[in-house]
Amino acid sequence: MNKIFGIGILAAGLIFSGCMDEEIESSAAVQTTAEKFPAFATANLSGENVTDNIFAQKKITVVNIWGTFCPPCIDEMPELGEWAKNMPADAQLIGIVCDVQGNDDAQTIQAAMQILSDSNANFVNLVPDAEIMQYLQNVQAVPTTIFVDSQGNLIGEPVIGADVESYKMRVEEFLK
């Protein structure tokens, strides 16, 4: 019960803080001292198991934190889907659907899957587990996009707001 309450508070906080489609100062939007993304063992929206070992598959992983309630998040999905198909060989894109309240939240999972399908955005999207939810407590606006290296280390500053061109530039800079 406390876990569901905590997830509800997180989703409400993200909703009321607003989806922002313009970049705001990163330090104000993500307040974290973590230098590593937390270890996790969760599922994607299709129910397949995914762990933090996903980061080891590429030199850089772009992690897009989004919500089904967020128009800027939804608006950038077609562009993210296209980019996911054409990313550099050493890069990958994954999403975290921040408002999914566990594997039993069929309604939100279905909404997320519909958004991704409508947008032709065929990349891995995670259902947050307890470790990811704890990390998300530091995220104050969506979409927020972070960058993770193959060891799970956070790279650079997050991008707050829908700005796919900025994500692309960050990936290109890292892969130089």
Short mmCIF file of C-alpha atoms in Angstrom, two decimals, residues 32-108:
data_model
loop_
_atom_site.label_atom_id
_atom_site.label_comp_id
_atom_site.label_asym_id
_atom_site.label_seq_id
_atom_site.Cartn_x
_atom_site.Cartn_y
_atom_site.Cartn_z
CA THR A 32 20.52 14.02 -7.44
CA THR A 33 23.95 13.29 -6.11
CA ALA A 34 24.01 9.88 -7.77
CA GLU A 35 26.79 9.40 -10.26
CA LYS A 36 25.48 6.00 -11.32
CA PHE A 37 22.06 4.95 -12.49
CA PRO A 38 20.66 2.56 -9.89
CA ALA A 39 20.87 -1.19 -10.44
CA PHE A 40 17.48 -2.55 -11.48
CA ALA A 41 15.63 -5.68 -12.54
CA THR A 42 12.31 -4.82 -14.09
CA ALA A 43 10.21 -5.47 -17.18
CA ASN A 44 9.57 -3.61 -20.38
CA LEU A 45 6.03 -2.72 -21.42
CA SER A 46 5.65 -6.14 -23.07
CA GLY A 47 6.54 -7.91 -19.82
CA GLU A 48 10.03 -9.06 -20.84
CA ASN A 49 12.72 -8.90 -18.15
CA VAL A 50 15.26 -6.08 -18.40
CA THR A 51 18.14 -5.34 -16.03
CA ASP A 52 20.74 -2.62 -15.76
CA ASN A 53 22.95 -4.88 -17.91
CA ILE A 54 21.19 -3.20 -20.85
CA PHE A 55 23.70 -0.36 -20.46
CA ALA A 56 26.63 -2.69 -21.20
CA GLN A 57 25.29 -3.31 -24.71
CA LYS A 58 26.35 0.13 -26.01
CA LYS A 59 28.85 2.88 -25.24
CA ILE A 60 26.01 5.29 -24.49
CA THR A 61 22.34 4.85 -23.62
CA VAL A 62 19.92 7.73 -23.93
CA VAL A 63 17.26 7.33 -21.22
CA ASN A 64 14.08 9.29 -21.94
CA ILE A 65 11.88 9.66 -18.85
CA TRP A 66 8.34 10.41 -19.94
CA GLY A 67 4.70 10.12 -18.93
CA THR A 68 1.50 9.19 -20.70
CA PHE A 69 -0.08 12.40 -19.30
CA CYS A 70 2.53 14.69 -20.87
CA PRO A 71 1.83 16.32 -24.29
CA PRO A 72 5.49 17.31 -24.97
CA CYS A 73 6.55 13.74 -24.15
CA ILE A 74 4.00 12.34 -26.59
CA ASP A 75 4.82 14.95 -29.23
CA GLU A 76 8.51 13.96 -29.33
CA MET A 77 7.81 10.21 -29.65
CA PRO A 78 7.69 10.09 -33.49
CA GLU A 79 11.07 11.84 -33.69
CA LEU A 80 12.51 9.57 -30.98
CA GLY A 81 11.18 6.53 -32.82
CA GLU A 82 12.84 7.63 -36.05
CA TRP A 83 16.10 8.39 -34.27
CA ALA A 84 16.09 5.02 -32.49
CA LYS A 85 16.12 3.33 -35.91
CA ASN A 86 19.05 5.44 -37.12
CA MET A 87 21.23 5.85 -34.05
CA PRO A 88 24.98 5.37 -34.22
CA ALA A 89 26.02 1.73 -33.73
CA ASP A 90 27.41 2.41 -30.24
CA ALA A 91 24.26 4.15 -28.95
CA GLN A 92 20.77 3.08 -27.89
CA LEU A 93 17.59 4.69 -26.66
CA ILE A 94 15.38 3.42 -23.86
CA GLY A 95 12.36 5.01 -22.23
CA ILE A 96 11.07 4.95 -18.68
CA VAL A 97 7.33 5.52 -18.38
CA CYS A 98 7.22 7.37 -15.08
CA ASP A 99 3.49 7.06 -14.42
CA VAL A 100 3.24 3.26 -14.73
CA GLN A 101 2.54 1.95 -11.25
CA GLY A 102 3.99 -1.54 -11.61
CA ASN A 103 3.40 -4.51 -13.88
CA ASP A 104 -0.26 -4.72 -12.82
CA ASP A 105 -1.05 -1.18 -14.04
CA ALA A 106 -2.64 -2.47 -17.24
CA GLN A 107 -4.42 0.79 -18.06
CA THR A 108 -1.28 2.95 -18.07
#
